[in-house]
């Protein structure tokens, strides 16, 4: 009997960098994660004659490095530019054609935070250290009176949707003199630090990512949840999808820990309660014990970070209340990607790079 050829083709073939951004000065933030562009202007990329090639290449770099910082002031970046840029990064890197920018479920909340110009935009999520205190009062009220555990800050964006965000882009318009840093963590490297036998087990698991607070908040405020939210598949108000604990990044073809930890992960499916807790605590322990997998951004006025939620977790640092009178104000757009999947033919980042780190 002839040997059957094993099908090793990936569901999404990894994209190849074409070199169109070689003219940009950059430094890698750490060996494992992050790239910083000290001088590049996003507006120049948007105005380039080969804009599509440059943005596609940037999407590949973001997906390989996890997060990119644009350190030079992006003060000429209008709200529409931020939206267009984020949308194109998702679109040109193979996002499902019917998808677009995320719409926050609670956009209709009367306490919805306006941008610095006083306007709101359904595709823009506003981060405002002052106004945010007034929103989600029900969540604040339930906060335990115990020493804070900042491990709960780690998450990837819109995991409560059937199609979560692939790329998020945050422009920080006002920054405190110190504090308010954001951290990103490599989900690729987290995967690579787990033993092969345990990885194989984790690859069999999915997790429920329930965020019932949206229904509670909309019912309390007597307004309808926004729908659809960047994809025809993000149209209901159940906010309890199941996602793979290990997923494949569609741009690189590399495996990353995904729904195994984070703010939006509520339950590892089909295991007993203590096993659920054990698995999530184990993954969080690997994360908190390995700070070399972190890229940390100290925000400067009008700097930008853009990241791939399929392969990094991120966490804001809630310490700006310690800096009296300071304001941290940012606007974020998020592209909505595909339904997360684990491709059995995908590889780990270290395997792909032949890296020993
Ligand atoms: Fe986030």
PDB file of N, CA, C and O in Angstrom, residues 57 126 166 206 223 249 292 340:
ATOM      1  N   UNK A  57       3.289  44.660   5.598  1.00  0.00           N
ATOM      2  CA  UNK A  57       4.578  44.334   6.221  1.00  0.00           C
ATOM      3  C   UNK A  57       4.565  44.667   7.712  1.00  0.00           C
ATOM      4  O   UNK A  57       5.098  43.912   8.534  1.00  0.00           O
ATOM      5  N   UNK A 126     -12.439  54.910  24.477  1.00  0.00           N
ATOM      6  CA  UNK A 126     -11.694  55.995  25.117  1.00  0.00           C
ATOM      7  C   UNK A 126     -11.175  55.537  26.472  1.00  0.00           C
ATOM      8  O   UNK A 126     -11.909  54.958  27.274  1.00  0.00           O
ATOM      9  N   UNK A 166      -8.091  41.135  16.522  1.00  0.00           N
ATOM     10  CA  UNK A 166      -6.741  40.724  16.114  1.00  0.00           C
ATOM     11  C   UNK A 166      -5.738  41.836  16.448  1.00  0.00           C
ATOM     12  O   UNK A 166      -4.814  41.638  17.198  1.00  0.00           O
ATOM     13  N   UNK A 206     -10.586  24.027  25.634  1.00  0.00           N
ATOM     14  CA  UNK A 206     -11.169  25.328  25.314  1.00  0.00           C
ATOM     15  C   UNK A 206     -11.600  25.976  26.634  1.00  0.00           C
ATOM     16  O   UNK A 206     -11.688  25.306  27.666  1.00  0.00           O
ATOM     17  N   UNK A 223     -30.751  50.531  28.159  1.00  0.00           N
ATOM     18  CA  UNK A 223     -30.398  50.799  26.751  1.00  0.00           C
ATOM     19  C   UNK A 223     -29.970  49.490  26.098  1.00  0.00           C
ATOM     20  O   UNK A 223     -29.641  48.508  26.787  1.00  0.00           O
ATOM     21  N   UNK A 249      -1.653  31.881  15.538  1.00  0.00           N
ATOM     22  CA  UNK A 249      -1.728  33.230  14.983  1.00  0.00           C
ATOM     23  C   UNK A 249      -1.793  33.099  13.454  1.00  0.00           C
ATOM     24  O   UNK A 249      -0.897  32.511  12.844  1.00  0.00           O
ATOM     25  N   UNK A 292      10.988  38.393  31.672  1.00  0.00           N
ATOM     26  CA  UNK A 292      11.731  38.659  30.435  1.00  0.00           C
ATOM     27  C   UNK A 292      10.838  38.530  29.200  1.00  0.00           C
ATOM     28  O   UNK A 292      11.279  38.808  28.078  1.00  0.00           O
ATOM     29  N   UNK A 340     -11.090  32.337  16.690  1.00  0.00           N
ATOM     30  CA  UNK A 340      -9.797  31.727  17.047  1.00  0.00           C
ATOM     31  C   UNK A 340      -9.779  30.219  16.775  1.00  0.00           C
ATOM     32  O   UNK A 340     -10.774  29.528  17.009  1.00  0.00           O
TER      33      UNK A 340
END
